[in-house]
Amino acid sequence: MIKPIIKTLWWENGRLYIIDQRVLPEKERILELKNIRDVWESIRNLSIRGAPAIGCVAAYGVTLSALRIDTKDSKGFIKEIKSNIKYLKTSRPTAYNLFFALSRMERVLEEFSDMSISWLKERLLKEAENIYREDLDCCYKIGVNGARLIQDNMNILTHCNAGGLATSGYGTALAVFFTAKKQKKKFNVFVNETRPVLQGARLTTWELKKAGIPYTLICDNMAGYLMNLGRIDMIITGADRIAKNGDTANKIGTYSLAVLAKYHKVDFYIAAPYSTFDPSIKNGKDIPVEERDAEEVRKIKGRLIAPSDAPVYNPAFDITPTHLIKGFITEDGIIKKPGGWLSG
Amino acid sequence: MIKPIIKTLWWENGRLYIIDQRVLPEKERILELKNIRDVWESIRNLSIRGAPAIGCVAAYGVTLSALRIDTKDSKGFIKEIKSNIKYLKTSRPTAYNLFFALSRMERVLEEFSDMSISWLKERLLKEAENIYREDLDCCYKIGVNGARLIQDNMNILTHCNAGGLATSGYGTALAVFFTAKKQKKKFNVFVNETRPVLQGARLTTWELKKAGIPYTLICDNMAGYLMNLGRIDMIITGADRIAKNGDTANKIGTYSLAVLAKYHKVDFYIAAPYSTFDPSIKNGKDIPVEERDAEEVRKIKGRLIAPSDAPVYNPAFDITPTHLIKGFITEDGIIKKPGGWLSG
């Protein structure tokens, strides 16, 4: 049984807990999510973020809501949970793992609609636990598969946080580093701070420090210059949604990195479990890109850094076309040539 | 006589004043620089920044120090001023205008070493005023020359602050926008926030707002995505030093923008007066790139955004090779093919 490296979210005695990612690394604050509204809010306000982590917490959130329903009306029970699932789907539009996990929970209700309410409650909990365990397992395998790419003295750049905090606790891009570290490889990670929400500066640094992995924090606009100086050997990021052709939605700034990597002949990899692959979407053009509040750009830690009425454009993600991606590090291995994997 | 659009620095009744750029746009605080140490500090701590502005304030700083020297020993007088000039040269290493201005002040001392102290004091003030007036004049002409590139409905991206605040008051890249606005052209400026010191978010937005020019603030890592969406028609930035072959040092992030511009076939221009061109440097490799304190990256407005001991790489500038630059907008016109201008 794989153990999480970071305790991101957990279910304990019928209660759902998360670490509040908004206040890391200054404070390690635990939040209990007590109802479906809490779960929705925690996803929307980024207390929990990262595509696989969102999927897990949403699945547990559905379970939580099911356990709280006190009724003998089976149809009403299923109807209410389905409405909660629909509600959670509105929390964030881009990460596919959210829809992947919620669809699995929904399928339980559909497949077993003639079972008793108490049986269904147990089955929903089991499904959430499966989603969580499978993610942990996938992330572990991503680590093992990706670590083969890491050689001594390499400098690897990562963007945003594709770590334990973004998953059930083992990470995707960072799983590669965790595993390589266990294999006693010596390498340095350049961490893009990742404006506007600074997941790199706040979360990835915190995880790497905990794991004893050497890192260097940079501003996002420094990565190209470092590549030009020959100081970046490889780039690995996570993903929020991957279309059938391999076009990948990930944190804003990923696309620029991929173009810069191409220009400087630096290998650019995406690390993600299959739950991030959306078979219903042909290419990146059809992936919805969330635009978030202007205040995320105008303010940092509550302090204004621009005129209070500054017009802002704040897309949370961008789309990297498949031809800029050298390979996808998945639980099944590194897929070098995207295309056909989902139809197969 | 050209009037500054922004009151960045001024000499009044024998006193030298600047607007404190560290606290803009929240506060419009005026600082009096009372001695050579104040001038050095104000440059080093970014109270005043921007290559042409640094040149102007350094020239006035030399004058200030000269006026304060109470001696009848002509040789001692010259020696002390030369030592002050040497001292100011250590304030920041990259911006060429600093050395350009200080060399002019030094030349006055050398050419007129047999003149009286009071004559020299007047001549030094005159030279500082000339440097200031010439910069204002150059910036105005840069505006007129560059405005020809701006057409209605264009979206132009700029990085950092190449505005009135970075010069004697009229700007370089922003002079182009100020002039186009006066010509009643309709356009939008995308402003890169420009981490780590946020000169775009804090200063460029403030200037554009004052001038009534529509703008949109973005994080630095969003520019590539916008280019991919076809939403950037042109990029104009300033420069801190331009080598003989056209390689250009400018705020960190400029190089990445230039590569992204090349990839997306977006025209990338540098706006700068001749005082930014360094005839002694063959190419970008020889331009010293200042590395600044890690705290600039770890903290924003005094608040930690990363582990307090996070290792950081913080180059203040990068070098954009000449082949990525479509043209240089100067006081003499737009130079399309760099090379030979300084030898000619």
XYZ file of C-alpha atoms in Angstrom:
688
model
C 0.000 0.000 0.000
C 1.478 3.330 -1.142
C 1.657 6.026 1.511
C 1.124 9.682 0.639
C 4.221 11.869 0.919
C 2.088 14.890 1.741
C -1.145 14.683 3.723
C -3.298 16.681 1.320
C -6.782 15.312 2.052
C -8.048 12.460 4.178
C -11.178 10.715 5.394
C -11.237 9.852 9.083
C -14.154 8.547 11.118
C -16.680 9.772 8.621
C -15.130 13.216 8.378
C -13.306 14.882 5.460
C -10.190 16.977 6.086
C -7.866 18.957 3.861
C -4.778 21.070 4.424
C -5.593 24.689 3.561
C -3.330 25.429 0.587
C -4.131 29.135 0.657
C -2.019 29.762 3.746
C 0.925 27.463 3.041
C 3.868 27.651 3.615
C 3.358 30.116 6.465
C 0.694 28.082 8.256
C -0.179 24.378 8.153
C -3.892 24.808 8.821
C -6.300 21.859 8.658
C -9.861 22.424 7.444
C -12.784 20.074 7.982
C -15.229 20.123 5.079
C -18.583 19.579 6.760
C -20.999 19.684 3.852
C -21.258 19.853 0.090
C -21.123 23.643 0.139
C -17.796 23.512 2.041
C -16.442 21.123 -0.576
C -17.547 23.366 -3.451
C -16.077 26.454 -1.756
C -12.781 24.737 -0.935
C -12.343 23.837 -4.608
C -13.428 27.229 -5.919
C -11.330 29.276 -3.471
C -8.238 27.098 -3.999
C -8.029 25.751 -0.436
C -7.586 22.556 -2.394
C -6.310 22.628 -5.991
C -4.508 20.439 -8.500
C -6.526 18.323 -10.899
C -6.189 14.892 -9.206
C -6.671 16.348 -5.696
C -9.854 18.076 -6.822
C -11.127 14.754 -8.178
C -10.462 12.980 -4.870
C -11.994 15.638 -2.664
C -15.058 15.845 -4.900
C -15.587 12.066 -4.653
C -15.294 12.183 -0.877
C -17.553 15.226 -0.888
C -20.284 13.236 -2.639
C -19.883 10.471 -0.047
C -20.040 13.008 2.758
C -23.283 14.423 1.424
C -24.729 10.910 0.999
C -23.934 9.944 4.596
C -25.642 13.081 5.865
C -28.943 12.355 4.073
C -31.482 10.911 6.500
C -34.290 9.388 4.432
C -35.953 6.112 3.535
C -36.950 7.350 0.089
C -34.436 5.686 -2.214
C -35.371 7.721 -5.284
C -35.190 10.980 -3.351
C -31.810 9.907 -1.963
C -30.359 9.276 -5.416
C -31.885 12.464 -6.764
C -30.318 14.565 -4.031
C -26.863 13.063 -4.516
C -27.102 13.554 -8.262
C -27.961 17.179 -7.670
C -24.913 17.490 -5.402
C -22.741 15.955 -8.121
C -24.094 18.453 -10.612
C -23.382 21.251 -8.158
C -19.765 20.147 -7.593
C -19.209 20.085 -11.355
C -19.711 23.855 -11.349
C -16.866 24.473 -8.909
C -14.113 24.651 -11.554
C -14.384 24.114 -15.300
C -10.964 23.013 -16.561
C -9.568 20.096 -14.508
C -10.830 16.884 -16.074
C -10.186 14.732 -13.000
C -13.091 16.497 -11.290
C -15.515 15.272 -13.959
C -13.818 11.891 -14.144
C -14.281 11.314 -10.398
C -17.817 12.677 -10.275
C -18.845 10.514 -13.229
C -17.607 7.454 -11.381
C -19.671 8.401 -8.339
C -22.686 8.957 -10.577
C -22.203 5.575 -12.221
C -22.469 3.891 -8.814
C -25.873 5.477 -8.338
C -27.009 4.395 -11.781
C -25.686 0.848 -11.675
C -26.970 0.127 -8.203
C -30.131 2.197 -8.068
C -32.142 -0.803 -6.808
C -29.916 -1.385 -3.796
C -30.722 -0.185 -0.291
C -29.761 3.276 0.863
C -27.330 1.983 3.457
C -25.686 -0.270 0.879
C -25.365 2.653 -1.505
C -23.799 4.812 1.185
C -21.149 2.180 1.778
C -20.596 1.700 -1.927
C -20.153 5.446 -2.491
C -17.559 5.602 0.272
C -15.810 2.610 -1.275
C -15.795 4.314 -4.685
C -14.303 7.516 -3.236
C -11.664 5.454 -1.483
C -10.935 3.633 -4.722
C -10.498 6.906 -6.569
C -8.161 8.105 -3.840
C -6.127 4.864 -3.673
C -5.938 4.564 -7.436
C -4.639 8.110 -7.691
C -2.004 7.380 -5.081
C -1.031 4.255 -6.954
C -0.903 6.039 -10.332
C 1.204 8.857 -8.916
C 3.634 6.381 -7.422
C 4.010 4.678 -10.799
C 4.398 8.033 -12.553
C 7.279 8.667 -10.176
C 8.950 5.382 -11.008
C 8.425 5.815 -14.751
C 9.584 9.422 -14.818
C 12.621 8.956 -12.588
C 14.305 7.121 -15.448
C 14.617 10.490 -17.194
C 16.542 12.072 -14.331
C 20.311 11.887 -14.401
C 22.895 13.193 -11.972
C 23.655 16.921 -12.157
C 20.523 17.705 -14.113
C 18.591 20.925 -13.672
C 14.888 20.352 -14.146
C 12.320 23.126 -14.289
C 8.774 22.754 -13.038
C 5.820 25.123 -13.065
C 2.996 25.550 -10.576
C 2.547 22.673 -8.112
C 2.147 19.174 -9.482
C 3.071 17.713 -6.127
C 1.546 15.783 -3.281
C -0.677 18.770 -2.630
C -2.121 18.602 -6.151
C -2.990 14.925 -5.822
C -3.878 12.323 -3.235
C -0.445 12.953 -1.757
C 2.277 11.644 -4.038
C 2.356 14.157 -6.880
C 2.789 13.832 -10.626
C 5.748 15.965 -11.767
C 7.038 16.012 -8.193
C 6.548 12.227 -7.863
C 9.317 11.975 -10.443
C 11.588 14.058 -8.216
C 10.580 12.211 -5.028
C 11.438 8.886 -6.648
C 14.707 10.114 -8.174
C 15.677 11.455 -4.750
C 14.989 8.033 -3.181
C 17.232 6.582 -5.869
C 19.942 8.922 -4.540
C 20.172 10.888 -7.766
C 21.655 14.382 -7.465
C 19.745 17.110 -9.261
C 18.381 20.598 -8.808
C 14.828 21.756 -9.463
C 14.147 25.257 -10.750
C 10.729 26.279 -9.459
C 8.686 28.876 -11.343
C 6.880 30.961 -8.738
C 3.722 30.743 -10.890
C 1.803 33.957 -10.763
C -0.864 34.874 -9.929
C -1.548 32.389 -7.127
C 2.129 31.517 -6.574
C 1.674 27.767 -6.219
C 5.327 27.280 -7.181
C 6.719 29.757 -4.652
C 4.397 28.674 -1.856
C 3.692 24.977 -2.378
C 6.322 23.347 -4.589
C 9.194 24.889 -2.598
C 7.536 23.675 0.620
C 7.247 20.114 -0.703
C 10.775 19.991 -2.116
C 12.202 21.366 1.108
C 10.352 18.696 3.110
C 11.747 16.047 0.771
C 15.287 17.398 1.002
C 15.484 18.068 -2.747
C 17.673 21.049 -3.727
C 15.734 23.740 -5.546
C 16.023 27.301 -6.788
C 13.031 29.608 -6.876
C 12.707 31.926 -9.880
C 10.121 34.318 -11.272
C 8.217 32.968 -14.265
C 9.854 35.444 -16.626
C 13.359 34.118 -15.858
C 12.911 30.616 -17.295
C 13.654 31.561 -20.909
C 16.856 33.349 -19.960
C 17.990 30.290 -17.958
C 17.321 28.063 -20.973
C 19.373 30.413 -23.098
C 22.235 30.119 -20.587
C 22.016 26.326 -20.955
C 21.010 25.925 -17.341
C 17.774 23.942 -17.864
C 18.076 20.320 -18.994
C 14.437 19.309 -18.893
C 10.976 20.595 -17.998
C 8.272 18.543 -16.292
C 4.842 19.918 -15.410
C 1.498 18.423 -14.485
C -1.749 18.770 -16.443
C -5.359 19.702 -15.772
C -6.884 18.160 -18.868
C -5.432 16.353 -21.877
C -7.425 16.159 -25.096
C -7.520 13.083 -27.297
C -4.799 14.452 -29.588
C -2.521 15.311 -26.654
C -3.174 19.049 -26.444
C -2.807 19.830 -22.755
C -4.450 22.360 -20.458
C -2.255 23.281 -17.529
C -1.540 26.287 -15.327
C -1.145 29.557 -17.202
C 2.472 29.942 -18.303
C 2.900 26.307 -19.325
C 2.386 27.122 -23.003
C 5.110 29.800 -22.969
C 7.479 27.354 -21.295
C 6.765 24.751 -23.967
C 7.484 27.224 -26.779
C 10.680 28.383 -25.063
C 11.679 24.740 -24.550
C 11.176 24.032 -28.256
C 13.266 27.054 -29.217
C 16.101 26.021 -26.894
C 15.838 22.285 -27.651
C 14.954 21.433 -24.053
C 12.747 18.353 -23.536
C 9.296 19.240 -22.243
C 7.304 16.504 -20.463
C 3.834 16.325 -18.974
C 3.319 14.028 -15.963
C -0.296 12.966 -15.457
C -2.448 9.938 -14.658
C -4.994 8.648 -17.170
C -7.752 10.287 -15.127
C -6.538 13.581 -16.647
C -7.103 12.367 -20.228
C -10.470 13.414 -21.605
C -11.552 11.020 -24.364
C -14.534 13.192 -25.242
C -12.436 16.125 -26.378
C -10.697 15.986 -29.721
C -8.206 18.814 -29.263
C -7.253 21.739 -27.073
C -9.615 24.185 -28.754
C -12.536 22.528 -26.993
C -11.078 22.636 -23.476
C -12.811 25.347 -21.440
C -10.275 27.748 -19.931
C -11.340 29.220 -16.603
C -10.932 32.970 -16.165
C -10.588 33.972 -12.548
C -11.102 37.124 -10.532
C -9.019 40.218 -11.344
C -8.182 40.561 -7.653
C -5.858 37.538 -7.924
C -3.635 39.652 -10.182
C -4.152 43.061 -8.541
C -3.443 41.847 -5.026
C -0.841 39.581 -3.455
C -1.556 38.418 0.088
C -4.267 41.025 0.326
C -2.009 43.912 -0.632
C -2.583 45.918 -3.795
C 0.268 45.794 -6.314
C -1.534 47.795 -9.020
C -4.173 50.513 -9.262
C -7.266 49.173 -7.474
C -9.306 49.550 -10.661
C -6.705 48.138 -13.069
C -8.369 46.195 -15.912
C -7.029 42.646 -15.791
C -7.013 39.507 -17.934
C -6.631 36.432 -15.731
C -6.896 33.053 -17.463
C -6.058 30.293 -14.962
C -4.820 27.907 -17.650
C -3.448 27.771 -21.144
C -3.336 25.082 -23.804
C -0.069 23.536 -24.935
C -0.341 21.857 -28.346
C 0.724 18.246 -28.471
C 3.601 18.865 -30.920
C 5.462 20.845 -28.253
C 5.295 17.953 -25.774
C 8.132 15.414 -25.861
C 6.195 12.804 -23.889
C 3.534 12.064 -21.290
C 4.723 10.398 -18.105
C 1.790 8.181 -17.072
C 1.231 5.253 -14.723
C 1.692 2.911 -17.685
C 4.968 4.390 -18.878
C 6.141 7.318 -20.945
C 4.028 7.784 -24.029
C 6.235 9.400 -26.634
C 3.763 9.665 -29.453
C 0.370 10.867 -28.375
C -2.653 9.862 -30.390
C -4.578 6.644 -30.354
C -4.072 5.880 -26.687
C -7.646 6.549 -25.767
C -9.263 4.920 -28.740
C -7.122 1.803 -28.266
C 10.661 73.290 -25.031
C 9.353 69.765 -24.346
C 7.541 69.331 -21.052
C 7.762 66.100 -19.073
C 4.561 64.076 -18.914
C 5.533 62.649 -15.541
C 7.510 64.604 -12.950
C 10.142 61.962 -12.252
C 13.093 64.058 -11.093
C 13.741 67.782 -10.922
C 16.232 70.405 -9.835
C 14.761 73.388 -8.016
C 16.622 76.178 -6.217
C 19.746 74.090 -5.900
C 17.916 71.050 -4.601
C 17.349 67.653 -6.223
C 13.985 65.910 -5.935
C 12.596 62.596 -7.168
C 9.285 60.820 -6.876
C 9.779 57.659 -4.788
C 8.999 54.852 -7.245
C 9.030 52.199 -4.521
C 5.688 53.311 -3.117
C 3.810 54.106 -6.337
C 0.954 53.824 -7.177
C -0.310 53.799 -3.589
C 1.567 56.939 -2.524
C 3.010 59.838 -4.490
C 5.883 60.562 -2.140
C 8.578 63.117 -3.000
C 12.145 62.560 -1.806
C 14.858 65.190 -1.611
C 18.297 63.746 -2.335
C 20.579 65.787 -0.107
C 23.979 64.317 -0.805
C 25.880 61.887 -2.974
C 25.095 58.994 -0.628
C 21.341 59.718 -1.001
C 21.735 59.666 -4.772
C 23.629 56.359 -4.693
C 21.040 54.803 -2.357
C 18.079 56.062 -4.387
C 19.506 54.363 -7.485
C 20.465 51.162 -5.705
C 17.177 50.761 -3.812
C 15.072 51.576 -6.901
C 13.523 54.784 -5.588
C 14.562 55.901 -9.029
C 15.069 53.367 -11.838
C 14.987 53.163 -15.619
C 18.199 53.639 -17.571
C 17.716 57.249 -18.786
C 16.319 58.406 -15.415
C 19.312 56.943 -13.610
C 21.610 58.838 -15.978
C 19.827 62.136 -15.297
C 19.720 61.763 -11.533
C 23.383 60.737 -11.437
C 24.374 63.856 -13.411
C 22.392 66.093 -11.061
C 23.870 64.149 -8.146
C 27.384 65.042 -9.283
C 26.334 68.692 -9.545
C 24.780 68.540 -6.090
C 27.979 67.188 -4.604
C 30.031 69.850 -6.410
C 27.880 72.698 -5.101
C 28.272 71.409 -1.558
C 32.098 71.400 -1.666
C 33.465 74.478 0.117
C 37.110 74.815 -0.897
C 39.544 77.046 -2.768
C 41.748 74.123 -3.748
C 40.872 73.507 -7.385
C 42.728 70.187 -7.639
C 41.153 68.898 -4.445
C 37.741 69.999 -5.756
C 38.140 68.080 -8.992
C 39.541 65.064 -7.182
C 36.580 64.892 -4.825
C 34.031 65.137 -7.628
C 35.839 62.455 -9.593
C 35.712 60.233 -6.561
C 31.957 60.880 -6.299
C 31.546 59.976 -9.971
C 33.438 56.741 -9.384
C 31.220 56.038 -6.397
C 27.991 56.599 -8.355
C 29.208 54.204 -11.043
C 29.007 51.425 -8.453
C 25.295 51.986 -7.804
C 24.053 49.712 -10.594
C 26.062 47.831 -13.205
C 23.823 47.280 -16.237
C 22.186 50.543 -17.380
C 24.546 52.230 -19.819
C 22.968 55.670 -19.486
C 24.439 55.906 -15.991
C 27.969 55.593 -17.368
C 27.140 57.767 -20.364
C 25.963 60.618 -18.124
C 28.759 60.266 -15.604
C 31.367 60.244 -18.386
C 29.978 63.516 -19.677
C 30.253 65.047 -16.206
C 33.797 63.749 -15.942
C 34.714 65.218 -19.313
C 33.673 68.673 -18.096
C 36.181 68.352 -15.257
C 38.900 67.225 -17.618
C 38.306 69.761 -20.380
C 37.994 72.717 -18.048
C 40.364 71.767 -15.231
C 42.050 75.181 -15.422
C 38.836 77.114 -14.847
C 37.768 78.526 -11.499
C 35.805 76.435 -9.022
C 32.728 78.648 -9.262
C 32.837 78.464 -13.067
C 33.140 74.693 -12.897
C 30.190 74.457 -10.539
C 28.045 76.381 -12.999
C 29.320 74.320 -15.906
C 28.537 71.044 -14.124
C 24.993 72.209 -13.432
C 24.675 73.214 -17.073
C 25.904 69.783 -18.193
C 23.396 67.993 -15.932
C 20.639 70.215 -17.300
C 21.782 69.452 -20.830
C 21.677 65.721 -20.158
C 18.191 66.102 -18.726
C 16.906 68.337 -21.570
C 18.470 66.180 -24.242
C 16.848 63.083 -22.765
C 13.487 64.815 -22.751
C 14.017 65.860 -26.341
C 15.122 62.363 -27.428
C 12.160 60.742 -25.709
C 9.785 63.137 -27.406
C 11.281 62.259 -30.789
C 11.152 58.546 -29.984
C 7.447 59.052 -29.358
C 6.921 60.744 -32.710
C 8.995 58.162 -34.591
C 7.397 55.180 -32.904
C 3.818 56.407 -33.132
C 3.951 55.728 -36.868
C 3.881 52.022 -36.022
C 0.626 52.265 -34.073
C -2.606 51.710 -35.951
C -6.182 51.790 -34.754
C -7.420 48.707 -32.873
C -3.936 47.415 -32.204
C -3.007 45.573 -29.038
C 0.553 46.345 -28.032
C 2.395 44.590 -25.229
C 5.006 46.269 -23.059
C 7.203 44.961 -20.263
C 8.468 46.689 -17.138
C 8.257 50.472 -17.165
C 9.818 52.367 -20.047
C 7.752 55.411 -19.228
C 8.118 58.927 -17.949
C 9.275 57.451 -14.652
C 12.153 55.619 -16.354
C 13.388 58.787 -18.055
C 13.443 62.537 -17.637
C 9.670 62.382 -17.845
C 8.540 61.465 -21.341
C 9.351 57.766 -21.606
C 10.687 55.611 -24.412
C 8.249 52.753 -25.134
C 5.495 54.740 -23.402
C 6.430 57.905 -25.341
C 5.214 56.011 -28.399
C 1.860 55.425 -26.703
C 1.617 58.996 -25.372
C 2.170 60.364 -28.867
C -0.211 57.917 -30.550
C -2.848 58.873 -27.964
C -2.349 62.566 -28.797
C -2.849 61.623 -32.431
C -6.224 60.197 -31.354
C -5.318 56.644 -32.266
C -7.352 53.913 -30.556
C -5.337 51.044 -29.129
C -4.954 48.903 -26.039
C -1.749 48.230 -24.140
C -1.170 44.872 -22.469
C 1.067 45.494 -19.457
C 3.260 42.684 -18.117
C 3.302 43.042 -14.340
C 7.080 42.413 -14.424
C 8.140 40.370 -11.456
C 9.948 40.644 -9.145
C 9.711 44.412 -8.618
C 6.396 44.785 -10.467
C 7.291 47.943 -12.378
C 4.593 47.079 -14.944
C 1.815 46.549 -12.409
C 2.769 49.516 -10.264
C 4.254 52.118 -12.589
C 3.230 51.529 -16.199
C -0.435 51.105 -15.269
C -0.239 54.322 -13.236
C 1.219 56.262 -16.165
C -1.204 54.858 -18.732
C -4.148 55.583 -16.472
C -2.971 59.184 -16.019
C -2.679 59.504 -19.806
C -6.123 57.997 -20.402
C -4.724 55.125 -22.471
C -6.709 51.850 -22.207
C -4.641 49.017 -20.811
C -4.942 45.468 -19.508
C -2.690 44.183 -16.767
C -1.443 40.598 -17.097
C 1.037 38.348 -15.321
C 4.284 37.834 -17.209
C 3.504 34.182 -17.908
C 0.311 35.079 -19.820
C 1.948 36.915 -22.733
C 2.764 33.801 -24.768
C -0.781 32.498 -24.497
C -2.133 35.873 -25.645
C 0.183 35.810 -28.655
C -1.058 32.328 -29.468
C -4.635 33.625 -29.337
C -3.634 36.329 -31.842
C -4.312 39.066 -29.341
C -0.897 40.807 -29.456
C -0.035 42.807 -32.577
C 3.288 44.257 -31.491
C 5.679 44.428 -28.553
C 7.634 47.528 -27.541
C 10.001 47.629 -24.575
C 12.772 49.926 -23.410
C 16.431 48.998 -22.972
C 19.128 49.336 -20.328
C 22.133 48.839 -22.581
C 22.526 48.080 -26.278
C 25.759 46.555 -27.558
C 27.371 47.538 -30.834
C 25.775 44.585 -32.664
C 22.304 45.377 -31.298
C 22.145 42.776 -28.511
C 20.033 44.428 -25.845
C 19.994 44.227 -22.064
C 16.591 44.980 -20.612
C 14.460 43.927 -17.652
C 14.402 40.192 -16.980
C 11.667 38.597 -19.085
C 12.370 40.648 -22.182
C 14.347 37.823 -23.794
C 11.488 35.332 -23.331
C 9.068 37.828 -24.863
C 11.343 38.276 -27.878
C 11.556 34.499 -28.443
C 7.781 34.153 -28.052
C 7.314 37.062 -30.471
C 9.553 35.376 -33.042
C 7.623 32.108 -32.711
C 4.280 33.860 -33.159
C 5.498 36.285 -35.857
C 4.786 39.328 -33.701
C 7.018 42.375 -34.286
C 9.308 43.100 -31.360
C 10.715 46.645 -31.032
C 13.121 48.314 -28.627
C 12.592 52.023 -27.915
C 15.712 53.772 -26.623
C 17.736 56.959 -27.034
C 21.334 56.813 -28.304
C 22.539 57.312 -24.739
C 21.608 53.652 -24.175
C 23.921 52.428 -26.972
C 27.313 51.355 -25.671
C 29.918 51.641 -28.439
C 32.558 49.946 -26.295
C 30.716 46.641 -26.133
C 30.720 44.349 -29.134
C 27.877 42.057 -28.195
C 25.543 41.024 -25.407
C 27.942 38.537 -23.868
C 29.991 41.410 -22.467
C 27.117 43.275 -20.830
C 27.256 42.782 -17.051
C 23.929 41.462 -15.731
C 23.116 42.604 -12.217
C 21.917 39.945 -9.780
C 19.802 41.394 -7.015
C 18.806 40.347 -3.517
C 16.815 37.123 -3.034
C 14.362 39.016 -0.854
C 12.972 40.753 -3.962
C 11.674 37.342 -5.078
C 10.796 35.860 -1.669
C 8.801 38.866 -0.519
C 6.210 41.114 -2.112
C 5.435 44.347 -0.273
C 7.250 42.984 2.741
C 5.216 39.792 2.926
C 6.799 36.384 2.437
C 5.443 34.420 -0.543
C 7.890 31.509 -0.202
C 9.862 29.737 2.528
C 11.987 32.412 4.236
C 15.146 30.481 3.360
C 14.195 29.597 -0.234
C 17.272 29.592 -2.510
C 16.657 32.125 -5.261
C 18.143 33.187 -8.585
C 17.355 36.839 -9.284
C 18.941 38.379 -12.376
C 17.568 41.889 -12.891
C 18.105 41.805 -16.648
C 18.509 39.500 -19.574
C 20.071 39.870 -23.000
C 17.986 39.768 -26.162
C 20.038 38.968 -29.263
C 19.792 41.446 -32.078
C 18.267 38.957 -34.556
C 15.092 38.792 -32.452
C 14.624 42.570 -32.620
C 12.621 43.967 -35.529
C 13.871 47.513 -35.024
C 15.148 50.160 -32.640
C 12.963 53.213 -32.176
C 15.442 56.058 -31.589
C 15.367 59.854 -31.660
C 16.703 59.712 -35.227
C 14.128 57.260 -36.540
C 13.541 53.547 -36.556
C 16.712 51.624 -37.266
C 15.698 48.392 -38.923
C 19.105 46.836 -39.409
C 21.373 47.218 -36.434
C 25.114 47.240 -36.950
C 27.355 50.043 -38.079
C 25.361 52.845 -36.484
C 27.958 53.526 -33.842
C 30.997 53.219 -36.033
C 29.438 55.540 -38.623
